[in-house]
Short mmCIF file of C-alpha atoms and ligand atoms in Angstrom, two decimals:
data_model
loop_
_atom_site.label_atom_id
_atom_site.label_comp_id
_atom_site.label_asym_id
_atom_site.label_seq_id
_atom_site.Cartn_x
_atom_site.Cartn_y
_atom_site.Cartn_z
CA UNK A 1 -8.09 26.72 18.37
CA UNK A 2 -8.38 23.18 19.26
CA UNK A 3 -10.48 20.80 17.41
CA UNK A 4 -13.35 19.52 19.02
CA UNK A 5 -13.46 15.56 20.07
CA UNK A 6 -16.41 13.97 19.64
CA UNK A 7 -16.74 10.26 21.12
CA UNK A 8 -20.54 9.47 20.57
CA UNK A 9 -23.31 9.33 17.85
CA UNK A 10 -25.94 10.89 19.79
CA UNK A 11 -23.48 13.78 20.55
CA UNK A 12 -22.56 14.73 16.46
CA UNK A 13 -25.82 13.78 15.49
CA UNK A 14 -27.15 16.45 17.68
CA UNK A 15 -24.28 19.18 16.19
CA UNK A 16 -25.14 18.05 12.42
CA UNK A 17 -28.07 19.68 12.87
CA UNK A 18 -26.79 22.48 12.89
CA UNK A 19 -24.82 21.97 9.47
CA UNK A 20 -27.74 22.06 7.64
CA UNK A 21 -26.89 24.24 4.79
CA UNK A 22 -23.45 23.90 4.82
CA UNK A 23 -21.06 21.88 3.22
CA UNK A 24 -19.63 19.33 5.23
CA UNK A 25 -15.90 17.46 3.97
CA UNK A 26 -15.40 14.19 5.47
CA UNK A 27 -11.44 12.63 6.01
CA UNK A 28 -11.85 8.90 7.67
CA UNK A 29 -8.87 7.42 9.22
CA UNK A 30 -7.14 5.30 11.40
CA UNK A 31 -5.20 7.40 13.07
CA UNK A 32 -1.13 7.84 13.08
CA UNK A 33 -1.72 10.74 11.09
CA UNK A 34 0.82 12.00 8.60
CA UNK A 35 1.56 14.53 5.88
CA UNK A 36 -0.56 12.61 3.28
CA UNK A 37 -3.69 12.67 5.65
CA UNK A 38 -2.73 16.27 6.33
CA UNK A 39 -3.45 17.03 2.64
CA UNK A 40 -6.61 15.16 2.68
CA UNK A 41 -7.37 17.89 5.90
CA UNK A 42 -5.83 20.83 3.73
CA UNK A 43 -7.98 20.19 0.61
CA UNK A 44 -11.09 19.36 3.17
CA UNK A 45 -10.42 22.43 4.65
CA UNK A 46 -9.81 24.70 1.44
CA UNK A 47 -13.13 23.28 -0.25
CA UNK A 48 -16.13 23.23 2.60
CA UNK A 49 -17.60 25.04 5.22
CA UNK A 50 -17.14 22.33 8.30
CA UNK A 51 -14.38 19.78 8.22
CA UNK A 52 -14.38 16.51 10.10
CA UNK A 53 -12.06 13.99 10.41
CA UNK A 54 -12.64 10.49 12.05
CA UNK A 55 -9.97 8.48 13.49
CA UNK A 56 -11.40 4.83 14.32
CA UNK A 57 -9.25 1.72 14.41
CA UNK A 58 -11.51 -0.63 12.46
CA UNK A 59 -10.77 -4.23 14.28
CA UNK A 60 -13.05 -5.96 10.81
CA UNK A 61 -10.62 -4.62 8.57
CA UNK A 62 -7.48 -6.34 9.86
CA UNK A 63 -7.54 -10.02 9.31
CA UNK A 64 -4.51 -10.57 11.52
CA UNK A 65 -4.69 -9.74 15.09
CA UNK A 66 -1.14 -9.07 15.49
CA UNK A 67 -1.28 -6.34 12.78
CA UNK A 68 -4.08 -4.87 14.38
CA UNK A 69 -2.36 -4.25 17.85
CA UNK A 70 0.46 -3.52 16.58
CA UNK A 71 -1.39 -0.57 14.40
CA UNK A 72 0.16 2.47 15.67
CA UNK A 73 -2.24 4.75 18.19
CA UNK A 74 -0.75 8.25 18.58
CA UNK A 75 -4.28 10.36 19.63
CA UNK A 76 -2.12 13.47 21.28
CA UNK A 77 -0.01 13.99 17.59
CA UNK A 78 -2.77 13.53 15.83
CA UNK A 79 -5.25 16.31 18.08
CA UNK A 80 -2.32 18.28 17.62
CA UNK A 81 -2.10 18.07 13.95
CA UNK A 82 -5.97 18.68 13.11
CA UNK A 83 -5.87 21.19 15.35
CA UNK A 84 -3.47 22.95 13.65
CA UNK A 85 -5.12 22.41 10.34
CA UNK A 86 -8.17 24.12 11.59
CA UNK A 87 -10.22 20.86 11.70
CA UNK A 88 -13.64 21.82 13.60
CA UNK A 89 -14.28 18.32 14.89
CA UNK A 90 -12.76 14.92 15.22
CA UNK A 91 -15.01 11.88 15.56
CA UNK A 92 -13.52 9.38 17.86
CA UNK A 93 -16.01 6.85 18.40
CA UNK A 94 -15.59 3.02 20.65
CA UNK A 95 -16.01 -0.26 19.25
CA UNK A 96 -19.68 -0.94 20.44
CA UNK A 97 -20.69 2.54 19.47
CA UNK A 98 -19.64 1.55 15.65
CA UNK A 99 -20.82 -1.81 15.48
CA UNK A 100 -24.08 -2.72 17.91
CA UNK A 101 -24.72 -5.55 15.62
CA UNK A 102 -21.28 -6.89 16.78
CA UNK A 103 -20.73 -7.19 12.84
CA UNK A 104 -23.84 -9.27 11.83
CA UNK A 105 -24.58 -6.96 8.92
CA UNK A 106 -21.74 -5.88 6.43
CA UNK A 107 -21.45 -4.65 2.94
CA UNK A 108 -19.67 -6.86 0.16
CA UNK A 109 -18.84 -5.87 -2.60
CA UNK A 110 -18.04 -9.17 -5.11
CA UNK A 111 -15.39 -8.93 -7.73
CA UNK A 112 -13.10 -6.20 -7.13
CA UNK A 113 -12.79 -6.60 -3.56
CA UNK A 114 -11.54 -10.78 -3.99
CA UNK A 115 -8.14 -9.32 -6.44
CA UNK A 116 -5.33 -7.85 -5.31
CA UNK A 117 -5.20 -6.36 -1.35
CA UNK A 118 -8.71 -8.39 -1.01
CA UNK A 119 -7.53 -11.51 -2.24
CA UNK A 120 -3.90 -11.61 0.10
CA UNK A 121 -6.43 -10.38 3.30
CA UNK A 122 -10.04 -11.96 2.99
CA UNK A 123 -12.98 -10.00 4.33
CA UNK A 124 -10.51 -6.82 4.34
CA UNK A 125 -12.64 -5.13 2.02
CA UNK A 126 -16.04 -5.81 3.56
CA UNK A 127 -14.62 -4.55 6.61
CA UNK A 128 -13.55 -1.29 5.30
CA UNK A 129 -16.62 -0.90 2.96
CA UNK A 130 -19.12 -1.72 5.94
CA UNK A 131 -16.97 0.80 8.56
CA UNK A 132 -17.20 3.68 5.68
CA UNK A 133 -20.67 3.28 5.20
CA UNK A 134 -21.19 3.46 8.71
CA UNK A 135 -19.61 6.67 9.21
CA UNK A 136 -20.80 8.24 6.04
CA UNK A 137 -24.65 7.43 7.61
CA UNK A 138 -23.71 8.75 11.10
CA UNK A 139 -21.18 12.03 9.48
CA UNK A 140 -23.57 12.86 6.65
CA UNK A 141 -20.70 14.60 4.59
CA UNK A 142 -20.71 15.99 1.40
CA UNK A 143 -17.54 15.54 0.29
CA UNK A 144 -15.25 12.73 1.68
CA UNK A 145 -11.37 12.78 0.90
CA UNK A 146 -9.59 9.09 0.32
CA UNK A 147 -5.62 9.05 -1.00
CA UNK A 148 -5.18 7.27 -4.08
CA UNK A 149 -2.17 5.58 -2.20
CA UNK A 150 -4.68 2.94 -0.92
CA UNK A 151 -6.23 2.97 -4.75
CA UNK A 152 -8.46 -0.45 -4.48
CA UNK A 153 -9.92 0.97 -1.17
CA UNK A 154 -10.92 4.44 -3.30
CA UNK A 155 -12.19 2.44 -6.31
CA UNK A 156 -14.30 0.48 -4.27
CA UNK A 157 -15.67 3.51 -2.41
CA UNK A 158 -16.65 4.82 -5.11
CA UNK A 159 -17.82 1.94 -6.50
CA UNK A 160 -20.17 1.74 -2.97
CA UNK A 161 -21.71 5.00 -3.65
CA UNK A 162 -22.29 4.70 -7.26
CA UNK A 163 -24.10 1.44 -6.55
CA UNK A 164 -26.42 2.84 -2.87
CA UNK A 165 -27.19 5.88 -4.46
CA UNK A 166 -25.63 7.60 -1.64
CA UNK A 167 -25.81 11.53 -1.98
CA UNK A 168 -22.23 12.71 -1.36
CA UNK A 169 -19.12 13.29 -3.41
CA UNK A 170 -16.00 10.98 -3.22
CA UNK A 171 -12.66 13.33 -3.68
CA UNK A 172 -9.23 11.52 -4.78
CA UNK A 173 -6.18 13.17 -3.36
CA UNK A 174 -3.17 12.01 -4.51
CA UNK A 175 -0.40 9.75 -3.16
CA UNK A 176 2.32 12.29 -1.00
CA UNK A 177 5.21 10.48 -1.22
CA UNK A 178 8.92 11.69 0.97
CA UNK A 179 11.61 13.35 -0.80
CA UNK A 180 13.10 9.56 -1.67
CA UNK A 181 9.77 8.33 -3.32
CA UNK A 182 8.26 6.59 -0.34
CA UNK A 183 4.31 6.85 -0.27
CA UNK A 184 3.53 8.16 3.31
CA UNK A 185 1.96 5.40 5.44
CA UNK A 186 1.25 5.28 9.11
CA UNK A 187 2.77 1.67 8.60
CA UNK A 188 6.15 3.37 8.01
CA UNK A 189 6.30 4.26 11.46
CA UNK A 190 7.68 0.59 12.10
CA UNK A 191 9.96 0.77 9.86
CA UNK A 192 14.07 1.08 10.73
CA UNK A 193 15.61 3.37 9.15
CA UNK A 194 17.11 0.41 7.92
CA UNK A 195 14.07 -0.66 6.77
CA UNK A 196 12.96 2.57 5.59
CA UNK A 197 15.97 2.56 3.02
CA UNK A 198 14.31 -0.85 1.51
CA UNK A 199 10.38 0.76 1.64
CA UNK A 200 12.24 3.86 -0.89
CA UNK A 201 14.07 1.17 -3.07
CA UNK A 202 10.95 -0.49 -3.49
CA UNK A 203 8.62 2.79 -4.33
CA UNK A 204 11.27 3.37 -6.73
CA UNK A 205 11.67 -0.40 -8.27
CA UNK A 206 7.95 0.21 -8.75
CA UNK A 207 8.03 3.38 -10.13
CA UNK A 208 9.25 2.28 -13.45
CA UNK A 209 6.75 2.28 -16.33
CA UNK A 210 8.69 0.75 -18.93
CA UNK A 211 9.33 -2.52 -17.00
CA UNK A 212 7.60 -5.57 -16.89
CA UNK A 213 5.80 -6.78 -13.94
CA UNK A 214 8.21 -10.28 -14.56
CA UNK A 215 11.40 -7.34 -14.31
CA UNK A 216 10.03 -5.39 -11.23
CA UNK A 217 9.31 -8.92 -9.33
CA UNK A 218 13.12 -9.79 -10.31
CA UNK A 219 14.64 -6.58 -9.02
CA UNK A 220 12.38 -6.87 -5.53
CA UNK A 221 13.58 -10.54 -4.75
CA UNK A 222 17.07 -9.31 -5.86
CA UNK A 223 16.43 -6.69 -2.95
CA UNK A 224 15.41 -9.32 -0.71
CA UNK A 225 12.01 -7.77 -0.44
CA UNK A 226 9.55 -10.15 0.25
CA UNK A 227 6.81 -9.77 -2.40
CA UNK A 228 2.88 -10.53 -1.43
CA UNK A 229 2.28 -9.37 -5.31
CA UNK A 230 2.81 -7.45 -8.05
CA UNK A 231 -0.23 -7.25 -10.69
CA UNK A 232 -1.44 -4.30 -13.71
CA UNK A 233 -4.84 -3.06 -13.07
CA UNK A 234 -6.08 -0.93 -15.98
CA UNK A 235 -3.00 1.76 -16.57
CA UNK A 236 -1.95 1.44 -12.81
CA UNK A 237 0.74 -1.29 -11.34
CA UNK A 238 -0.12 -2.05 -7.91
CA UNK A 239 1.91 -3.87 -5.27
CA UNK A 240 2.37 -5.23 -1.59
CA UNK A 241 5.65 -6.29 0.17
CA UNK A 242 6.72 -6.78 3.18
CA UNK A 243 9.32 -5.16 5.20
CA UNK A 244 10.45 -6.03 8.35
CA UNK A 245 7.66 -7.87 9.37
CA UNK A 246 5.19 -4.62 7.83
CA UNK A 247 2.49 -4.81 5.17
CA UNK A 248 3.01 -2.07 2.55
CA UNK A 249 1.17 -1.29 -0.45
CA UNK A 250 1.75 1.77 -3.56
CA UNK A 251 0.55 1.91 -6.78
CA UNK A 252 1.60 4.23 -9.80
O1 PAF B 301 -7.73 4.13 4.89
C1 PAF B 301 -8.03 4.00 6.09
O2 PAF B 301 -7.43 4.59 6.97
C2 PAF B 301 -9.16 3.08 6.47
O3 PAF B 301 -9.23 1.98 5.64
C3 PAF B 301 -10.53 3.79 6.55
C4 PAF B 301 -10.96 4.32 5.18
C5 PAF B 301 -10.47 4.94 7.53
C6 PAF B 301 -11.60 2.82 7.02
O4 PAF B 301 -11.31 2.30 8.28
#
């Protein structure tokens, strides 16, 4: 069967009604969906009655207008692979249906969100948090699955709906990584295989527990992998690089 597209509010508002005693799990993206959304969809699909999945490029989350159009958009794949994971509806809403206020109103969150990812792309964070709150008002889910590749963006999810009260719950999925140790990313799609190559020597210079943060900075540059940071954050060791001209993040 093929999943339903939904473009407007009005339109799912309208269906949710119908949902009303039902459980309802929730998978937000961006579209250029891959095997590590796909297991947000799977566990989604294994643990609720309905299963939705939103694919919205969010323009306040990108600080760089470049990375933004160059974000990959690849809506017939991704239909396909919903569909095929028995997804009953995909949300796929425009720009001024998301934001009437043209962005005068955001969430901010004040500590967490200034470190790391927040601190290399200001406002990044208030753009995901506000976008995310958004949908979870409009969706009205449950239970909404985040990977704990993008770990700062989970934390501070939950972090949201600890601190509003909000009545759902947030479900961490781990990070799917390829047979070389590469965490799945949509960004990877701009990658050479070339490039590629360097994205798995990094996952893997990463991946090493007994080594400094001083030794894993050492063995990047060594690598010629341009590093935006390296930092501990309680008993993880988060990073972003940049590959051929592409953002990427992991943590272990
Ligand atoms: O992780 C993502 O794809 C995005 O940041 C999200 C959560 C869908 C918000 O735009």
């Amino acid at each position: 069967m093929r999943t339903n597209v939904i473009n407007t509010i009005p339109e799912y508002l309208e269906l949710r009604k119908s949902f009303s005693n039902k459980t309802v799990g929730f998978v937000p993206t961006m579209g250029a969906l891959h095997e590590g959304h796909a297991e947000l969809l799977r566990r989604a699909r294994a643990e609720n009655d309905i299963v939705i999945c939103s694919i919205f490029v969010n323009p306040t989350q990108f600080n760089n207008a470049e990375d933004l159009e160059k974000y990959p958009r690849t809506l017939n794949n991704d239909l396909d692979l919903v569909s095929h994971l028995r997804t009953d509806y995909l949300f796929c809403p425009e720009f001024n249906e998301m934001y009437p206020d043209k962005y005068l109103y955001k969430i901010e969150e004040k500590e967490f969100s200034k470190r790391l990812c927040g601190f290399h792309r200001p406002g990044h964070f208030d753009g995901v948090l506000t976008v995310v709150m958004k949908l979870f008002n409009i969706i009205k889910p449950t239970h909404a699955y985040f990977g704990e590749k993008d770990y700062q963006q989970l934390s501070l999810i939950e972090g949201m709906v600890h601190a509003f009260f909000m009545d759902l719950k947030i479900v961490r999925v781990p990070t799917i990584r390829n047979s070389n140790g590469l965490a799945l990313s949509s960004r990877n799609t701009r990658l050479s295989t070339q490039g590629i190559k360097k994205a798995e020597i990094f996952a893997n210079i990463l991946n090493q527990p007994k080594k400094t943060i001083e030794d894993i900075k050492k063995e990047l540059t060594h690598e010629n992998i341009e590093i935006e940071y390296v930092e501990s954050y309680g008993s993880r060791r988060l990073a972003a690089v940049w590959i051929e001209g592409v953002r990427l993040i992991d943590n272990v």
